[in-house]
């Protein structure tokens, strides 16, 4: 019964969103995946001309890319808008730092613990929240995330170290590594330090793995079922298909992605604070996903990159930099441009973010990916016109 | 017992603010079907109307300070004080209530512009997109306010006459020691008045009747030859005014800063959902309920039993209510569940 239902829905609803047949799309998927992997690994090279090639920033691109890919598995595929995803990010961070403190500075166990802890946490929250749909679901996830955030600041201080944040200390047990010698130890990958570019490569490899897993999920019958839930959950329920296990699985997977992102944050900087769980952080990942393109594989990564790039580069602009940029203009115009642009950069980069964001939602609801799609469609159309 | 009454009062004025914001949110949602995430920003704009009024009234001129004789000293004296003397001083003192003259037209204008300029294009779009675009607008409004007024909270005191505390205990016969700030009492009365006015407006005027009918079945009302859209636009303006007034009157309780709207918005959404999407009575009820519960949970006696409860009570209540009553306290079936 259930298999037949999925099959019907697959033909009925999901066909539109996956135009190519399974075999054909699998080849183009693998090509895209290969291009994506190469692009991610060479990020420090091709991003340096625009001033974004340094380790701190490319690490952020990769980490938030993972976060957004995971969020998209829930929101993009099932349509459930979670407003509390940052809680899983925070749990992943705390679990990873505790692993550094108690076990070893090796990043592998830290990531495993981060993913597991947030997975269990997501299972609990998802089990309760997924009993409701629509905005009721959003508010439930928001409520749980805010509770975690507030508790991390107050009652859970022994675990989270409150406002100071959880940090490494000299007297940590670290049973596998033995006591620290002089100074605080750094995170390692089987003896290799993971600070700076090596840290980026750890994140980059995880991003590629995350992308691959997300791709396989999207193309699998499981992914089909999730998209069917998005397009019409009632119809699935009426035909006797129990959607709960599927939505819960998507929620947990998505929470584990967030946990991985959180533990990677701890890998590149062994420190965990409660502000990672605040609802603004949850809002940020929603913005990234929408900006890039909901439901697409690559979109969320692009969105994450664009927002983090804006945040880092734009917020560093000041009037002198602006003056240099508009240097080619006559002095009056130059001063005018500097005054006009001033509110949008530096401290005010959030204003730019808000404006860009509104424009995207108004004119390009499919995000950057839709924009790319439209442009390429136009190019191919004009090309075919010319040849005929 | 005294402590309980005091905490209940404490909760009521906060609950009043929640109820007013939630009321506006529900009005907009019930009429236009739009989830307005910029409503907190409207609350904040109202608060900054009070700040602006205070700044206008205290526009000052530098004059020589004759009390200092050793060197030339200057002091700032507001024009109003120069021109009107004591009356001017009193006007400055009352700047928060006077700000009503600015808040109502300004917020009405903001509401109408917002509805015509942005929200009307989002009726048919998904709720997620409505949330996102209004969220973007909220960021923009917030940042504009930040760049004009700065990031720090701006103190806007209540008039001197009502800056003290009222001996509430004596009024209701509970003995001594039960003091409560006048301004919070005023706020409570104010919010109840506004809520009453909105309900009366919807119930007893023809305009309100059409709006209620439109909320039930927009198409039929439209077929009767009534311009529903125009009335709903006005309702949006009214909701903006309500949020603005709530913010304006809240300034003596909490000095406004640019992100106060966001803080209130998250809680107000919880309030709306607990009350039940689309139910005006539910919004008001849940607003006061959560306000009171929040202040009870912050009592030391309660905190001693369940540590940390004051931090999470609102969200905890939201979770419990939504598990027991899927559509909130007074919500209708099928609203916002898709």
XYZ file of C-alpha atoms in Angstrom:
726
model
C 0.000 0.000 0.000
C 2.516 2.505 1.126
C 4.972 1.737 -1.649
C 2.217 2.156 -4.203
C 1.245 5.476 -2.657
C 4.750 6.764 -2.902
C 4.873 5.627 -6.469
C 1.668 7.446 -7.372
C 2.783 10.592 -5.647
C 6.142 10.300 -7.286
C 4.502 10.378 -10.670
C 1.878 12.904 -9.661
C 3.633 15.640 -7.769
C 7.312 15.158 -7.526
C 7.832 14.632 -11.227
C 7.661 18.354 -11.838
C 10.509 19.140 -9.493
C 12.759 16.358 -10.830
C 12.452 16.724 -14.554
C 15.118 14.281 -15.714
C 14.822 10.521 -15.383
C 16.673 8.726 -12.598
C 19.598 7.432 -14.605
C 20.218 10.599 -16.571
C 20.031 12.805 -13.487
C 22.375 10.518 -11.608
C 25.136 11.104 -14.161
C 24.686 14.877 -14.220
C 24.493 14.769 -10.426
C 27.864 13.128 -10.222
C 29.371 15.653 -12.583
C 27.898 18.477 -10.523
C 29.174 16.817 -7.389
C 32.689 16.555 -8.789
C 32.657 20.223 -9.813
C 31.309 21.168 -6.400
C 34.020 19.177 -4.609
C 36.798 20.765 -6.649
C 35.311 24.227 -6.173
C 35.103 23.751 -2.398
C 38.634 22.417 -2.069
C 40.097 25.269 -4.111
C 38.080 27.977 -2.334
C 41.119 29.650 -0.758
C 42.582 30.089 -4.263
C 39.674 31.453 -6.260
C 38.219 33.502 -3.414
C 41.385 35.404 -2.638
C 40.962 37.984 -5.470
C 37.765 39.200 -3.766
C 39.462 39.248 -0.399
C 37.749 36.181 1.010
C 40.462 33.571 0.767
C 41.717 33.681 4.338
C 41.145 30.650 6.586
C 38.725 32.210 9.093
C 36.259 33.151 6.388
C 36.444 30.058 4.198
C 35.987 27.971 7.325
C 32.796 29.902 7.995
C 31.610 29.358 4.423
C 32.040 25.615 4.825
C 30.518 25.393 8.302
C 27.457 27.481 7.532
C 27.158 25.661 4.213
C 26.730 22.417 6.134
C 24.246 24.062 8.480
C 22.175 25.386 5.587
C 22.276 22.117 3.612
C 20.933 20.371 6.693
C 18.245 22.966 7.253
C 17.221 22.583 3.643
C 16.692 18.835 4.096
C 13.909 19.714 6.505
C 12.553 22.963 5.078
C 13.280 22.468 1.398
C 12.057 18.896 1.176
C 9.224 18.648 3.700
C 8.200 22.300 3.928
C 8.353 22.343 7.739
C 9.781 25.740 8.718
C 11.815 25.265 11.880
C 12.636 28.432 13.778
C 14.794 26.705 16.348
C 17.560 25.056 14.406
C 20.297 26.960 16.193
C 19.649 24.833 19.281
C 21.187 21.834 17.507
C 24.141 23.938 16.441
C 24.720 24.870 20.074
C 24.337 21.308 21.333
C 26.851 20.118 18.740
C 29.335 22.773 19.874
C 28.977 21.926 23.551
C 29.313 18.189 22.886
C 32.447 18.737 20.822
C 34.091 20.978 23.426
C 33.284 18.447 26.142
C 34.897 15.784 24.023
C 38.003 17.984 23.778
C 37.954 18.508 27.525
C 37.321 14.956 28.670
C 38.646 12.646 25.971
C 41.109 13.914 23.441
C 41.936 16.864 21.226
C 41.351 14.700 18.177
C 38.564 16.185 16.077
C 37.035 12.896 14.915
C 35.476 11.855 18.240
C 34.412 15.467 18.772
C 32.475 15.465 15.517
C 30.958 12.064 16.262
C 29.809 13.204 19.686
C 28.481 16.486 18.314
C 26.419 14.717 15.671
C 25.129 12.077 18.074
C 24.197 14.529 20.819
C 22.309 16.828 18.486
C 20.683 13.820 16.835
C 19.273 12.636 20.155
C 18.237 16.176 21.016
C 16.525 16.549 17.641
C 14.727 13.259 18.161
C 13.221 14.522 21.420
C 12.253 17.958 20.106
C 11.085 16.616 16.782
C 8.914 13.986 18.393
C 6.952 16.651 20.257
C 7.017 19.447 17.658
C 6.080 17.384 14.620
C 2.710 16.610 16.115
C 1.714 20.060 14.845
C 2.036 21.644 11.431
C 2.293 25.115 9.940
C 3.054 28.028 12.207
C 2.284 25.911 15.267
C 5.282 23.765 14.394
C 7.455 26.844 13.876
C 6.485 28.255 17.258
C 7.103 24.933 19.011
C 10.621 24.673 17.615
C 11.219 28.315 18.483
C 9.982 27.660 22.011
C 12.312 24.700 22.498
C 15.301 26.582 21.131
C 14.621 29.608 23.340
C 14.238 27.322 26.351
C 17.601 25.713 25.609
C 19.164 29.125 25.150
C 17.755 30.532 28.400
C 18.608 27.399 30.374
C 22.147 27.350 28.991
C 22.572 30.811 30.500
C 21.022 30.006 33.863
C 20.444 26.560 35.312
C 22.688 24.547 33.032
C 25.745 26.649 33.863
C 27.685 23.593 35.156
C 27.479 22.116 31.660
C 27.593 25.270 29.575
C 29.645 27.617 31.734
C 26.983 30.300 31.305
C 27.900 33.625 29.809
C 31.641 32.987 29.706
C 31.115 30.064 27.382
C 32.640 26.625 27.574
C 36.415 26.775 27.101
C 39.395 24.503 27.291
C 41.409 24.612 30.486
C 44.852 23.392 31.530
C 43.532 20.998 34.154
C 41.069 19.223 31.869
C 41.416 15.430 32.240
C 41.680 14.509 28.516
C 41.986 10.792 29.395
C 43.231 9.697 25.984
C 45.804 12.453 25.488
C 47.156 12.638 28.997
C 47.633 15.942 30.810
C 48.520 19.000 28.788
C 52.096 20.200 28.657
C 52.872 23.887 28.546
C 49.965 25.987 27.299
C 46.560 25.039 25.961
C 46.577 22.240 23.391
C 45.166 22.795 19.896
C 42.713 20.568 18.081
C 44.312 17.857 15.987
C 43.441 15.301 13.351
C 45.461 12.256 14.460
C 48.390 14.428 15.443
C 48.072 17.069 12.704
C 47.061 20.479 13.989
C 43.732 21.693 12.611
C 44.104 25.431 12.920
C 44.056 27.738 9.908
C 44.084 26.047 6.494
C 44.188 22.452 7.807
C 41.100 23.381 9.848
C 39.481 24.635 6.677
C 40.233 21.386 4.893
C 38.607 19.392 7.679
C 35.501 21.569 7.256
C 35.689 21.404 3.467
C 35.853 17.609 3.407
C 32.892 17.463 5.776
C 31.000 19.909 3.544
C 31.632 17.701 0.526
C 30.502 14.619 2.442
C 27.441 16.541 3.674
C 26.611 17.615 0.131
C 26.980 14.071 -1.150
C 24.727 12.638 1.554
C 22.133 15.370 0.939
C 22.271 14.619 -2.777
C 21.689 10.923 -2.191
C 18.838 11.686 0.200
C 17.188 14.040 -2.278
C 17.351 11.498 -5.090
C 16.278 8.511 -2.973
C 12.721 7.190 -2.548
C 12.950 8.650 0.961
C 13.573 12.076 -0.534
C 10.647 11.565 -2.879
C 8.432 10.795 0.081
C 9.555 13.980 1.795
C 8.763 16.070 -1.268
C 5.402 14.353 -1.498
C 4.750 15.391 2.106
C 5.557 18.961 1.170
C 3.242 19.000 -1.808
C 0.251 17.447 -0.067
C 0.499 15.834 3.324
C -3.254 15.404 3.687
C -3.494 13.326 0.567
C -0.758 11.042 1.829
C -2.474 10.661 5.174
C -5.813 9.895 3.555
C -4.314 7.113 1.484
C -3.155 5.508 4.711
C 0.467 6.564 4.532
C 1.928 7.411 7.911
C 4.079 10.481 7.314
C 5.316 10.966 10.874
C 8.322 8.603 10.742
C 9.470 10.326 7.556
C 9.180 13.866 8.847
C 10.823 12.823 12.104
C 13.681 11.186 10.212
C 14.136 14.352 8.147
C 14.077 16.455 11.304
C 16.699 14.294 13.005
C 18.979 14.207 9.954
C 18.684 17.946 9.663
C 19.464 18.318 13.375
C 22.534 16.113 12.952
C 23.775 18.333 10.134
C 23.412 21.306 12.463
C 25.273 19.345 15.139
C 28.093 18.633 12.700
C 28.287 22.332 11.839
C 28.333 23.174 15.548
C 31.110 20.712 16.307
C 33.155 22.074 13.394
C 32.809 25.532 14.906
C 34.370 24.062 18.016
C 37.058 22.367 15.906
C 38.293 25.601 14.368
C 37.892 27.498 17.639
C 37.474 25.312 20.738
C 34.869 27.412 22.469
C 31.109 27.136 22.796
C 28.711 29.873 23.865
C 24.982 29.975 24.347
C 24.490 32.856 21.893
C 24.853 30.244 19.133
C 21.428 28.966 20.159
C 19.581 32.273 20.089
C 16.645 32.649 17.721
C 18.543 35.195 15.619
C 20.966 32.400 14.732
C 18.020 30.232 13.741
C 16.698 33.096 11.649
C 20.067 33.443 9.939
C 20.032 29.917 8.553
C 16.511 30.468 7.247
C 17.767 33.562 5.442
C 20.711 31.650 3.969
C 18.513 28.885 2.644
C 15.936 31.217 1.116
C 18.559 33.530 -0.315
C 20.306 30.651 -2.043
C 17.211 28.807 -3.154
C 14.975 26.570 -1.071
C 14.816 22.955 -2.132
C 17.920 23.095 -4.305
C 21.116 21.308 -3.354
C 23.596 24.027 -4.106
C 21.435 27.014 -3.138
C 21.827 26.849 0.643
C 25.625 26.662 0.323
C 25.607 29.709 -1.946
C 23.288 31.559 0.422
C 25.492 30.785 3.393
C 28.557 31.954 1.485
C 26.921 35.178 0.317
C 25.665 36.154 3.771
C 28.938 35.362 5.522
C 30.866 37.184 2.818
C 28.701 40.276 3.181
C 29.001 40.101 6.934
C 32.791 39.937 6.916
C 33.677 42.183 4.012
C 30.910 44.776 4.175
C 31.111 45.252 7.897
C 34.821 46.067 7.557
C 34.193 48.929 5.101
C 34.565 52.458 6.399
C 34.520 55.911 4.857
C 38.181 55.827 3.870
C 37.745 52.558 1.989
C 34.635 53.976 0.338
C 36.523 57.117 -0.625
C 39.136 54.977 -2.340
C 36.458 53.015 -4.211
C 34.800 56.158 -5.589
C 38.162 57.785 -6.244
C 37.569 57.925 -9.984
C 34.679 60.366 -9.567
C 34.975 64.135 -9.231
C 35.342 65.172 -5.603
C 31.774 66.437 -5.160
C 30.301 63.232 -6.540
C 32.782 61.183 -4.566
C 31.688 62.768 -1.299
C 28.061 62.365 -2.281
C 28.506 58.659 -3.020
C 30.365 58.120 0.246
C 27.533 59.764 2.197
C 24.939 57.753 0.290
C 26.637 54.416 0.725
C 27.810 55.056 4.276
C 24.657 53.845 6.073
C 24.802 50.519 4.244
C 28.304 49.395 5.188
C 30.329 48.977 8.336
C 28.029 49.042 11.337
C 25.045 49.256 9.026
C 25.643 46.141 6.980
C 22.512 44.641 8.508
C 20.577 47.294 6.623
C 22.043 46.007 3.367
C 21.174 42.493 4.431
C 17.570 43.493 5.156
C 17.171 45.319 1.854
C 18.792 42.580 -0.246
C 16.725 40.031 1.555
C 13.451 41.842 0.896
C 14.330 42.285 -2.764
C 15.109 38.580 -3.090
C 11.851 37.488 -1.477
C 9.833 39.959 -3.558
C 11.372 39.429 -6.974
C 13.178 36.095 -6.779
C 11.301 33.798 -4.387
C 13.428 30.904 -5.642
C 16.591 32.644 -4.485
C 19.907 32.951 -6.276
C 19.449 29.553 -7.907
C 16.268 30.753 -9.599
C 18.153 33.796 -10.803
C 20.882 31.625 -12.281
C 18.245 29.408 -13.851
C 16.462 32.368 -15.458
C 19.671 33.812 -16.846
C 20.835 30.525 -18.304
C 17.384 29.924 -19.786
C 17.527 33.326 -21.442
C 20.998 32.675 -22.820
C 20.035 29.309 -24.267
C 16.878 30.802 -25.761
C 18.722 33.607 -27.499
C 21.286 31.094 -28.722
C 18.608 28.847 -30.224
C 16.960 31.870 -31.825
C 20.201 32.794 -33.490
C 20.823 29.323 -34.869
C 17.333 28.947 -36.361
C -0.603 37.190 49.779
C 0.672 40.725 49.267
C 3.490 39.365 47.180
C 1.058 37.432 45.052
C -1.074 40.503 44.350
C 2.021 42.512 43.531
C 3.266 39.851 41.121
C -0.145 39.630 39.497
C -0.074 43.405 38.944
C 3.474 43.169 37.617
C 2.363 40.574 35.156
C -0.678 42.555 34.101
C 1.183 45.530 32.694
C 3.588 43.356 30.750
C 0.647 41.230 29.711
C -1.033 44.440 28.531
C 1.826 45.101 26.118
C 1.788 41.512 24.869
C -1.978 41.630 24.465
C -1.866 44.861 22.445
C 0.801 43.581 20.055
C -0.894 40.199 19.753
C -4.224 41.907 19.108
C -2.764 43.825 16.181
C -1.077 40.728 14.804
C -4.320 38.805 14.984
C -6.303 41.636 13.360
C -3.894 41.700 10.433
C -3.866 37.964 10.162
C -7.625 37.629 10.452
C -8.379 40.249 7.809
C -5.565 40.024 5.303
C -4.276 36.534 6.018
C -0.775 37.922 6.336
C 1.704 36.999 9.055
C 3.351 40.289 9.931
C 6.802 39.767 11.377
C 7.393 43.518 11.287
C 4.828 44.111 14.002
C 7.483 44.263 16.692
C 9.195 46.944 14.643
C 5.934 48.940 14.685
C 5.883 48.663 18.472
C 9.433 49.987 18.500
C 8.551 52.820 16.107
C 5.802 53.865 18.507
C 8.306 53.967 21.337
C 10.589 56.155 19.243
C 7.673 58.498 18.537
C 7.800 59.268 22.263
C 11.556 59.768 22.038
C 11.150 62.077 19.047
C 8.483 64.105 20.824
C 10.761 64.462 23.809
C 13.573 65.603 21.538
C 11.330 68.121 19.755
C 10.031 69.579 23.005
C 13.494 69.887 24.458
C 15.060 71.549 21.423
C 17.486 73.846 23.168
C 19.390 77.019 22.716
C 22.731 77.740 24.288
C 22.563 80.743 26.577
C 25.102 82.189 28.920
C 24.991 80.759 32.410
C 25.083 83.813 34.682
C 25.409 81.790 37.873
C 28.990 80.987 36.936
C 31.060 84.133 37.316
C 34.642 82.914 37.003
C 34.494 82.223 33.289
C 32.049 82.327 30.426
C 29.808 79.302 30.825
C 26.896 78.172 28.691
C 23.911 76.028 29.461
C 21.260 74.477 27.289
C 17.792 75.819 27.824
C 14.857 74.429 25.861
C 13.058 76.971 23.673
C 9.761 76.028 25.265
C 11.079 77.081 28.640
C 12.285 80.386 27.251
C 9.018 81.145 25.490
C 6.448 79.756 27.893
C 8.197 79.575 31.252
C 6.538 77.146 33.642
C 3.962 76.020 31.093
C 6.814 75.046 28.824
C 8.476 73.117 31.591
C 5.257 71.253 32.214
C 4.869 70.455 28.511
C 8.348 68.933 28.508
C 7.512 66.941 31.601
C 4.455 65.494 29.877
C 6.273 64.630 26.665
C 5.312 60.948 26.722
C 1.535 61.475 26.864
C 1.819 64.399 24.426
C 3.568 62.097 21.983
C 0.147 60.595 21.295
C -0.413 63.535 18.935
C 2.544 62.362 16.900
C 2.129 58.619 17.309
C -1.404 58.229 15.978
C -1.002 60.014 12.629
C 2.519 58.730 12.116
C 1.704 55.102 12.836
C -1.445 55.270 10.730
C 0.638 56.570 7.856
C 3.298 53.903 8.360
C 0.631 51.208 8.467
C -1.106 52.382 5.305
C 2.137 52.822 3.393
C 3.349 49.435 4.497
C 0.134 47.728 3.449
C -0.147 49.432 0.078
C 3.552 49.424 -0.646
C 4.508 45.918 0.375
C 2.014 43.690 2.112
C -0.675 43.825 -0.582
C 1.620 41.965 -2.979
C 1.921 39.083 -0.540
C -1.707 38.049 -0.010
C -1.395 35.113 -2.358
C 2.157 34.110 -1.465
C 2.948 31.417 1.084
C 3.061 32.194 4.780
C 6.774 31.436 4.820
C 7.379 34.156 2.235
C 5.189 36.627 4.142
C 7.155 35.934 7.299
C 10.432 36.379 5.450
C 9.625 39.615 3.668
C 8.207 41.276 6.773
C 11.192 39.993 8.726
C 13.432 41.706 6.179
C 11.386 44.890 6.570
C 11.738 44.660 10.335
C 15.520 44.512 9.981
C 15.449 47.545 7.705
C 13.263 49.610 10.070
C 15.403 48.572 12.999
C 18.628 49.573 11.285
C 17.226 52.935 10.204
C 16.236 53.672 13.793
C 19.659 52.555 14.937
C 21.428 54.869 12.532
C 19.246 57.826 13.556
C 19.008 57.359 17.321
C 22.051 55.229 18.080
C 22.227 51.825 19.680
C 21.838 52.761 23.342
C 18.547 52.788 25.244
C 17.150 56.324 25.564
C 15.529 57.155 28.886
C 12.120 58.808 28.494
C 10.702 59.447 31.956
C 7.039 59.563 32.820
C 5.546 62.882 34.014
C 6.753 63.866 37.481
C 3.286 63.650 39.030
C 3.014 59.936 38.332
C 6.641 58.969 38.784
C 6.101 57.635 42.302
C 4.325 54.573 43.535
C 0.687 54.121 44.436
C -0.318 52.608 47.748
C -2.353 49.894 46.099
C -2.595 47.927 49.345
C -4.631 50.625 51.031
C -7.066 50.873 48.095
C -8.027 47.246 48.105
C -7.626 46.660 51.819
C -4.516 44.495 51.970
C -2.590 46.467 54.542
C 0.711 48.229 54.114
C 3.702 47.616 52.015
C 1.925 47.058 48.753
C 3.262 49.825 46.568
C 3.022 49.847 42.845
C 4.342 52.405 40.339
C 1.655 54.773 39.085
C 2.821 54.561 35.532
C 2.398 50.794 35.417
C -1.144 51.186 36.671
C -1.728 53.779 33.984
C -0.300 51.419 31.412
C -2.616 48.670 32.517
C -5.632 50.971 32.352
C -4.456 52.300 29.008
C -4.071 48.885 27.458
C -7.465 47.777 28.747
C -8.994 50.935 27.254
C -7.410 50.347 23.880
C -8.440 46.704 23.841
C -11.991 47.719 24.802
C -12.014 50.391 22.121
C -10.888 47.968 19.408
C -13.500 45.416 20.399
C -16.228 48.051 20.623
C -15.204 49.404 17.242
C -15.505 45.979 15.678
C -18.776 45.167 17.412
C -20.795 48.362 17.404
C -19.892 50.262 14.245
C -20.955 49.530 10.696
C -17.334 49.608 9.642
C -16.527 47.000 12.275
C -19.425 44.859 11.209
C -18.215 44.835 7.610
C -14.718 43.978 8.782
C -16.018 41.094 10.869
C -18.135 39.877 7.989
C -15.118 40.135 5.711
C -13.053 38.087 8.131
C -15.692 35.348 7.945
C -16.234 35.354 4.214
C -14.446 37.929 2.179
C -15.840 36.898 -1.153
C -19.485 37.210 -0.208
C -18.977 40.630 1.310
C -17.181 41.679 -1.844
C -20.053 40.388 -3.973
C -22.422 42.606 -1.992
C -20.649 45.559 -3.533
C -18.512 46.552 -0.564
C -14.908 47.516 -1.059
C -13.458 45.019 1.431
C -9.891 45.673 0.433
C -10.000 49.342 1.408
C -11.417 48.533 4.821
C -8.844 45.853 5.429
C -6.124 48.314 4.549
C -7.525 50.665 7.167
C -7.578 47.781 9.657
C -3.880 47.323 8.978
C -3.390 50.993 9.801
C -5.372 50.589 13.020
C -3.279 47.589 14.016
C -0.165 49.656 13.419
C -1.546 52.459 15.600
C -2.364 50.008 18.392
C 1.159 48.588 18.300
C 2.606 52.097 18.170
C 0.593 53.322 21.156
C 1.579 50.214 23.091
C 5.199 51.026 22.407
C 4.873 54.739 23.115
C 3.333 54.205 26.535
C 5.876 51.518 27.386
C 8.856 53.881 27.153
C 8.857 55.016 30.826
C 8.828 51.348 31.885
C 11.582 50.261 29.533
C 13.899 52.820 27.898
C 13.554 52.097 24.182
C 16.379 50.810 22.038
C 16.319 49.697 18.433
C 15.926 45.967 19.058
C 13.158 46.114 21.661
C 10.672 45.287 18.927
C 12.303 41.967 18.128
C 12.346 40.984 21.798
C 8.645 41.649 22.083
C 7.827 40.153 18.703
C 9.051 36.661 19.540
C 7.022 36.598 22.732
C 4.009 38.113 21.000
C 4.047 35.374 18.422
C 4.093 32.820 21.169
C 1.143 34.706 22.678
C -0.788 34.710 19.409
C -0.225 31.020 18.883
C -1.105 30.108 22.457
C -4.282 32.164 22.115
C -5.057 30.505 18.802
C -4.326 32.010 15.379
C -7.141 34.222 14.205
C -8.875 34.630 17.564
C -8.914 38.192 18.944
C -10.212 37.127 22.351
C -7.596 34.387 22.472
C -4.810 36.867 21.798
C -5.877 39.148 24.653
C -6.470 36.278 27.055
C -3.135 34.623 26.283
C -1.322 37.968 26.525
C -2.443 38.605 30.085
C -2.140 34.941 31.040
C 1.470 34.659 29.901
C 2.345 38.029 31.416
C 1.051 36.981 34.828
C 2.584 33.509 34.678
C 5.896 35.061 33.746
C 5.907 37.314 36.764
C 4.771 34.548 39.125
C 7.587 32.362 37.863
C 10.127 35.043 38.706
C 9.203 34.943 42.417
C 11.981 33.614 44.610
C 9.740 31.049 46.239
C 8.891 29.529 42.886
C 12.457 29.680 41.658
C 13.585 27.812 44.774
C 11.339 24.878 43.891
C 12.038 24.762 40.153
C 15.305 26.532 39.322
C 15.366 28.380 36.020
C 11.599 28.304 35.599
C 11.403 32.086 35.187
C 13.557 31.839 32.064
C 11.425 29.322 30.245
C 7.888 29.590 31.608
C 6.414 31.284 28.539
C 7.828 28.741 26.154
C 6.972 25.871 28.447
C 3.364 27.030 28.609
C 3.341 27.341 24.825
C 4.545 23.766 24.418
C 2.052 22.385 26.911
C -0.882 24.336 25.486
C -0.098 23.277 21.953
C 0.154 19.635 22.976
C -3.169 19.704 24.792
C -5.041 22.099 22.511
C -3.598 21.799 19.004
C -4.943 25.160 17.835
C -4.223 27.175 20.939
C -6.718 28.222 23.571
C -9.423 29.661 21.313
C -8.166 28.881 17.829
C -10.277 27.688 14.956
C -9.669 24.561 12.927
C -7.656 24.743 9.737
C -6.075 28.158 10.286
C -2.360 28.292 9.503
C -1.857 24.561 9.700
C -0.865 24.067 6.084
